[in-house]
Coordinates of C-alpha atoms and ligand atoms in Angstrom, one line a residue:
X27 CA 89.0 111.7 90.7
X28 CA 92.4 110.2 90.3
X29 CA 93.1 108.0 87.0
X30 CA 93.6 104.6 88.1
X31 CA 96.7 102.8 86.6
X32 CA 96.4 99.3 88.2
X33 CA 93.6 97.6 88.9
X34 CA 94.0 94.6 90.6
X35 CA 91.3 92.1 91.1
X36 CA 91.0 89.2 93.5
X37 CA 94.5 88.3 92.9
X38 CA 95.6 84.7 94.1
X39 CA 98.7 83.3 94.3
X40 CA 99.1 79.9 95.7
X41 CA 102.2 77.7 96.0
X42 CA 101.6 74.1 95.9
X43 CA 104.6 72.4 98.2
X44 CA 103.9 69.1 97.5
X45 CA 103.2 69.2 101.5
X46 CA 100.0 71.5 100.8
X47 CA 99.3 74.6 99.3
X48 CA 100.3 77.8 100.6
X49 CA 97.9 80.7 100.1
X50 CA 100.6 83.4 99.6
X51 CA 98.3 86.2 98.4
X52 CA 94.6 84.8 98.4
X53 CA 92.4 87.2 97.0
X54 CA 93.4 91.2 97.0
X55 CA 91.4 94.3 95.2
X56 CA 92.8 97.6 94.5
X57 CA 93.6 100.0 92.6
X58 CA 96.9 101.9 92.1
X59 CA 96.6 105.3 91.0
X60 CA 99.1 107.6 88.4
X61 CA 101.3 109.2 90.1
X62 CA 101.0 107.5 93.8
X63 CA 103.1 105.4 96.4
X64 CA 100.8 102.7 97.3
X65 CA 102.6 101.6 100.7
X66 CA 101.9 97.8 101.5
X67 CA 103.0 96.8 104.8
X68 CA 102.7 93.6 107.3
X69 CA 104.4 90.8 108.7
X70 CA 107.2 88.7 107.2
X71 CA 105.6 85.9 105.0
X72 CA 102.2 87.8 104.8
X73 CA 103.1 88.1 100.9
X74 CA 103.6 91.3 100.1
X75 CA 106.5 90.0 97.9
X76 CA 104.9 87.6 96.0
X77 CA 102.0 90.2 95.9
X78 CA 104.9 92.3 93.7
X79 CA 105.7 89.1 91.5
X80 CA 102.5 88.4 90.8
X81 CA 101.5 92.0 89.4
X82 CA 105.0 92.3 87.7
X83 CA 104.0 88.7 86.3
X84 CA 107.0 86.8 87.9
X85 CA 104.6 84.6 88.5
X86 CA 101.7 83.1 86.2
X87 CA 98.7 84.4 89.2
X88 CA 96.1 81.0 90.4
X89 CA 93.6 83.5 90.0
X90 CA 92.4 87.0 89.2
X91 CA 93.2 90.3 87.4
X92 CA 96.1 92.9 86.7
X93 CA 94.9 95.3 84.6
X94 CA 97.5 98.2 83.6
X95 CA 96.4 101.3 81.8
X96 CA 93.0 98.7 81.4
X97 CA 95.3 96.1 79.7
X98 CA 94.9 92.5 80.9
X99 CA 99.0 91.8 82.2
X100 CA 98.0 88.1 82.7
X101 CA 96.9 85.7 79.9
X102 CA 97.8 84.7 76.7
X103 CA 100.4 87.4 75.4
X104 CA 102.5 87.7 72.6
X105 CA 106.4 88.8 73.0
X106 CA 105.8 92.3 71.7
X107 CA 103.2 92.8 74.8
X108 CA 105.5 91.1 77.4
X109 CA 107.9 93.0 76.7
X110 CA 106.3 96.1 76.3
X111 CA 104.5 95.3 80.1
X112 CA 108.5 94.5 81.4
X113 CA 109.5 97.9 79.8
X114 CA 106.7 100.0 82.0
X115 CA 107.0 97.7 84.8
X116 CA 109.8 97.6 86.5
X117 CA 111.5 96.4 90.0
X118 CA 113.8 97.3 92.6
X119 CA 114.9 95.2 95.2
X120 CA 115.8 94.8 98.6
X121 CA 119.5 93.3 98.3
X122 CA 121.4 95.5 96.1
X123 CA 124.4 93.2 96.6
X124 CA 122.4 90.2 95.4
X125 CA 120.6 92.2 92.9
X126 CA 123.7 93.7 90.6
X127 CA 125.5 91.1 88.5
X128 CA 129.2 91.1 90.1
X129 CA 130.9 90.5 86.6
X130 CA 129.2 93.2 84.4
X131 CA 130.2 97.2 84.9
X132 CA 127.9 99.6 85.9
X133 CA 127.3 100.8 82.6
X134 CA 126.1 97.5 81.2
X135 CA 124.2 96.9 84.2
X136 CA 122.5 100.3 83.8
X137 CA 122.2 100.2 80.0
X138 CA 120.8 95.7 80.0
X139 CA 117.0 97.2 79.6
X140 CA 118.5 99.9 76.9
X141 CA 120.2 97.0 75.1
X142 CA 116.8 95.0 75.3
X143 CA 114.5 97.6 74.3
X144 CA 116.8 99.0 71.6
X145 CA 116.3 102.7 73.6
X146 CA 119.8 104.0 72.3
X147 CA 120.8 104.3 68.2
X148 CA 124.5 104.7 68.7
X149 CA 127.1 103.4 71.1
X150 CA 126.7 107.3 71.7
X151 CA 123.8 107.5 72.8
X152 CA 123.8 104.8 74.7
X153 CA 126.7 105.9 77.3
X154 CA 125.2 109.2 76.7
X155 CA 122.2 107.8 78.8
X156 CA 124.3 106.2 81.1
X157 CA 126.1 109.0 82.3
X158 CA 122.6 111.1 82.7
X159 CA 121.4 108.4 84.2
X160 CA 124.1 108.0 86.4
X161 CA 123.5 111.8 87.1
X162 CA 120.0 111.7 87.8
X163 CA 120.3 109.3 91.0
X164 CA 123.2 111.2 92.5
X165 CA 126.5 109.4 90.9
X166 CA 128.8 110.6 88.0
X167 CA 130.1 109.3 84.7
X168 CA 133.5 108.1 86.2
X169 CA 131.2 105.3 87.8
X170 CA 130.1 103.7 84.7
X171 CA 133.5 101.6 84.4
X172 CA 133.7 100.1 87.8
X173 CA 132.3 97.0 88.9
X174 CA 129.5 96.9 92.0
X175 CA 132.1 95.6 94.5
X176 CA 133.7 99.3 94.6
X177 CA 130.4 101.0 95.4
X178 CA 128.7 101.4 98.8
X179 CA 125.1 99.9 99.9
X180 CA 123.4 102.6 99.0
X181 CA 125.5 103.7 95.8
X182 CA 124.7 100.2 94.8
X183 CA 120.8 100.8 95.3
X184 CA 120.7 104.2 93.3
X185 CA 122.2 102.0 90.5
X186 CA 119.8 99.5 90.8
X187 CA 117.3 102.7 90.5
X188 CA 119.2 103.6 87.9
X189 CA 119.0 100.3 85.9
X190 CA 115.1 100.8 86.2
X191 CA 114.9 104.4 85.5
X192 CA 116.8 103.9 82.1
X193 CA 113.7 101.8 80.6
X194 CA 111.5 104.9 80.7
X195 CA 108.9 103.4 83.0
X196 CA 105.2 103.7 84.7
X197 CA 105.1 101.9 87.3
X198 CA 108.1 101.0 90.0
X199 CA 107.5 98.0 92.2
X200 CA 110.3 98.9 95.3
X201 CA 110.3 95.3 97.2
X202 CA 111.7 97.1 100.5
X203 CA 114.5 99.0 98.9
X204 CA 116.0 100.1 102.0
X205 CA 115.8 97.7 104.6
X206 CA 119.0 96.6 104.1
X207 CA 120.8 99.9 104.1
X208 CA 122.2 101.8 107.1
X209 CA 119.7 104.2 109.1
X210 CA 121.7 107.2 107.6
X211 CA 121.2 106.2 104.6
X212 CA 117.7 104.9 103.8
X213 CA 116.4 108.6 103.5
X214 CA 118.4 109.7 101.2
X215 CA 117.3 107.0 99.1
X216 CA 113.5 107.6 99.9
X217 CA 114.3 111.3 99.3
X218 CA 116.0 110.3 96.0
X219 CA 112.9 107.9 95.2
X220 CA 110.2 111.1 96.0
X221 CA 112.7 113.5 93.7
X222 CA 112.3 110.8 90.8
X223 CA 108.3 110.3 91.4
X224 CA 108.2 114.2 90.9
X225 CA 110.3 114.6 87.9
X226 CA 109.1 111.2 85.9
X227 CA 105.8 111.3 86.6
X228 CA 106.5 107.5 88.2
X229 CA 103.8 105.6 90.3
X230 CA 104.8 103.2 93.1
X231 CA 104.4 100.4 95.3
X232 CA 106.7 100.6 97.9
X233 CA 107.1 97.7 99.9
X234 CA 108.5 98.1 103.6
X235 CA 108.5 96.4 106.9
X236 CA 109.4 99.9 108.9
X237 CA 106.3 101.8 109.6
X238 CA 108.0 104.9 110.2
X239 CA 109.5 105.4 106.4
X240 CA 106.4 103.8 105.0
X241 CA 104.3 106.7 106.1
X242 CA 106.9 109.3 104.5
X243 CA 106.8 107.8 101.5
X244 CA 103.3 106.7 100.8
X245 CA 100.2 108.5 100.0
X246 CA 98.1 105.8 101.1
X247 CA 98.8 102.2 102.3
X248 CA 97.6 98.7 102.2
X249 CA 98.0 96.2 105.3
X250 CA 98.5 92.9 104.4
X251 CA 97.5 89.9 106.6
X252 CA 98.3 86.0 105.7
X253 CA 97.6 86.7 101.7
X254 CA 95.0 89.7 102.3
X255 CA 94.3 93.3 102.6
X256 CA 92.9 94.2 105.8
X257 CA 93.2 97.7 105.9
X258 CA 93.7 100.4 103.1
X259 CA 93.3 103.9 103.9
X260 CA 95.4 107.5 103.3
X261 CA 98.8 107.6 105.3
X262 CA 97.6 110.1 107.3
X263 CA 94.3 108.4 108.2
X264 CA 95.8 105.1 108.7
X265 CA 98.0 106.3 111.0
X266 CA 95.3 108.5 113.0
X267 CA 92.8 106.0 112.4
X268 CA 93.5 102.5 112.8
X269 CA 90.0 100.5 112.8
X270 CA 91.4 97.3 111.9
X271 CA 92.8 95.5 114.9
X272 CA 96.2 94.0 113.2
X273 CA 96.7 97.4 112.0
X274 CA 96.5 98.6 115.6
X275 CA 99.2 96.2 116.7
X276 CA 101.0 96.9 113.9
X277 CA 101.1 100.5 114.8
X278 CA 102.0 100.0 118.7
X279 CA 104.8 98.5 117.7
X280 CA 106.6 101.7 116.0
X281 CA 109.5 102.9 118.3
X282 CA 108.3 105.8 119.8
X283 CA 111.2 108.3 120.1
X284 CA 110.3 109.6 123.8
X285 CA 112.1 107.2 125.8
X286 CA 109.9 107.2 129.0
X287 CA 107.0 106.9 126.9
X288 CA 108.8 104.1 124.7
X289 CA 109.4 102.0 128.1
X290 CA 105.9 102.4 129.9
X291 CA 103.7 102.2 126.7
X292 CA 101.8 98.7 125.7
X293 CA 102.2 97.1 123.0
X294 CA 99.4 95.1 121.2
X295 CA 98.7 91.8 120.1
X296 CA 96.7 91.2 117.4
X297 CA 95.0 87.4 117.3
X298 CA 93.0 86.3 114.5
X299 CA 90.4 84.7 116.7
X300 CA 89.3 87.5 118.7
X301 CA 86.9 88.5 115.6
X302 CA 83.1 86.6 115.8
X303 CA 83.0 85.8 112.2
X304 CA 80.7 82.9 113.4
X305 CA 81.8 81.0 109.7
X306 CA 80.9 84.5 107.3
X307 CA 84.2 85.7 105.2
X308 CA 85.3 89.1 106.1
X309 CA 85.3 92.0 103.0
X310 CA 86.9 94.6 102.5
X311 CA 84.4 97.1 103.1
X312 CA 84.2 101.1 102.6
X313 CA 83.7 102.3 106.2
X314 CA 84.5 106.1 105.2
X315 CA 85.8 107.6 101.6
X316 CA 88.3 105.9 101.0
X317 CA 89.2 103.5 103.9
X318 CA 88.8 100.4 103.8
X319 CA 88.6 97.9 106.5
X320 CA 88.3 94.2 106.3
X321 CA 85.1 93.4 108.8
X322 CA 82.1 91.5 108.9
X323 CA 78.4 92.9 108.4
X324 CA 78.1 93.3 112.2
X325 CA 81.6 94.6 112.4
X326 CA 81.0 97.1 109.7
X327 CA 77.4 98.5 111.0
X328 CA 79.9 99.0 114.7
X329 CA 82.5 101.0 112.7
X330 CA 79.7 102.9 111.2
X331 CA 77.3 103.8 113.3
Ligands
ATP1 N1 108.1 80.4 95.3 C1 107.5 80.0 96.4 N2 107.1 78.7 96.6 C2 106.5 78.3 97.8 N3 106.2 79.2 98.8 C3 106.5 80.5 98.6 C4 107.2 80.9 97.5 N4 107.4 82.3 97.6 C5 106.9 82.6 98.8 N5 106.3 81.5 99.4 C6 105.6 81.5 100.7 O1 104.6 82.4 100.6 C7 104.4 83.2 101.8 C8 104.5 84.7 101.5 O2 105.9 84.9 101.2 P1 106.4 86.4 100.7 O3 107.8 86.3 100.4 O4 105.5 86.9 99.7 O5 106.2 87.2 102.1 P2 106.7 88.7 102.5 O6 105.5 89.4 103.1 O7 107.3 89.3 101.3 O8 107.7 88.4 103.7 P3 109.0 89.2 104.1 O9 108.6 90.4 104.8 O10 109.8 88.3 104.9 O11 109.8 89.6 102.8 C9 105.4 82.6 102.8 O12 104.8 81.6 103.5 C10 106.5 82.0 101.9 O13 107.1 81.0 102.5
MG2 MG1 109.3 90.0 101.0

């Protein structure tokens, strides 16, 4: 059995407007294992950012549990612990133009979380783990003067990778690091991403709108729905296997790559109400090893009969 290095437990996060509260993330359970991509996918404003925040502690949760490595994130900490839980946490993010601070060079980008954590003895040793760095996610050591303006998209991201990499940590939160890269380029950084999982031992949770690079990436995957899971299963049995029916619309609307197929298939809907809950709250129930499905009783004993 796989060593569980998250465990998250009826996480809430709910933003009061001052018009009414919005339930962001309203009640999710599950585990992240070592050494895994947890995928989490769904619709924009379904909260799979704030889902990220929230574990990372961005955000104080309403209500719930992160436990890393069995140690309560959340609560009453002192400084040494938050910073030790911001050393083996850490975040990349979607807009690497929005992300990298325009004044500073890529070194002190890179080497901030060094600084921080006091990682580096000597000014030595400190551009000596910049330019490694640098190395590891595909650049060179004549970057580390220039400023992020001179780089490309997708340089830019491997140096916000880079910034992450350089605190040594567990777990990477990537809030749908390629989205807003070109086509060409997003594998390369998924390919990079995979090449640093392997050689750092890293676990993930890769966030992601496209369905197609999700499934590379992720050995299994959540599907959020307004604030909760409805569907957590293996990539490969998600994607063979769809039981849940916003996961099944979610699915038909992949582009297929057959043209002719592409313009005569149907897409589906998915609409909340078609389920008889008849006032009972759906769970997340275990409807084979492993995959999960949020259903009623009635729904459940369907699925598994
Ligand atoms: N700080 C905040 N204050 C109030 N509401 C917020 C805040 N952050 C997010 N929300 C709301 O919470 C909901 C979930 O937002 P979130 O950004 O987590 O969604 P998302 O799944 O990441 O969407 P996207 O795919 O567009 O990035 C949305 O309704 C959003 O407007
Ligand atoms: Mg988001």
């Amino acid at each position: 059995m796989a060593e569980k290095l998250l465990e998250i437990k009826n996480l809430k996060q709910h933003f009061d407007t001052g018009k009414g509260v919005i339930k962001a993330v309203d009640g999710l359970t599950f585990d992240i294992y070592k050494g895994e991509t947890l995928g989490l996918v769904g619709e924009s404003g379904c909260g799979k950012s704030t889902t990220g925040r929230t574990i990372i502690r961005l955000y104080d949760a309403t209500d719930g549990e992160v436990l890393f490595n069995g140690e309560n994130v959340h609560g009453r900490k002192s400084k040494a612990e938050l910073k030790k839980f911001n050393r083996k946490m850490q975040m990349i993010f979607q807009d690497p133009y929005a992300s990298l601070n325009p004044r500073m060079t890529v070194a002190d980008i890179i080497a901030e979380g060094i600084d921080i954590h006091g990682l580096a003895k000597t000014k030595q040793e400190r551009m000596n783990k910049v330019y490694s760095l640098l190395e590891t996610v595909g650049l060179n050591r004549e970057h580390a003067n220039r400023y992020p303006h001179e780089f490309s998209g997708g340089q830019r991201q491997r140096i916000g990778i880079a910034r992450a990499l350089a605190v040594e940590p567990d777990f990477i939160i990537a809030d749908e690091p390629i989205s807003a890269l070109d086509v060409s380029i997003q594998a390369q950084v998924v390919n990079l991403m995979k090449k640093l999982q392997r050689e750092h031992g890293l676990t993930y949770l890769f966030i992601a709108h496209d369905l197609s690079m999700v499934k590379y990436i992720s050995d299994r995957i959540g599907v959020m729905y307004r604030g909760k899971i409805v569907e957590l299963a293996t990539s490969e049995e998600l994607y063979r296997n769809p039981l849940h029916p916003y996961t099944k619309a979610l699915l038909s609307a992949i582009p297929l790559p057959d043209p002719d197929t592409e313009r005569t298939r149907t897409r589906q809907v998915y609409d909340a109400n078609e389920h008889n809950y008849n006032g009972e709250e759906p769970q997340l129930r275990e409807v084979t090893p492993g995959h999960y499905v949020s259903c009623s009783e009635a729904e459940f004993k369907q699925m598994t009969k």
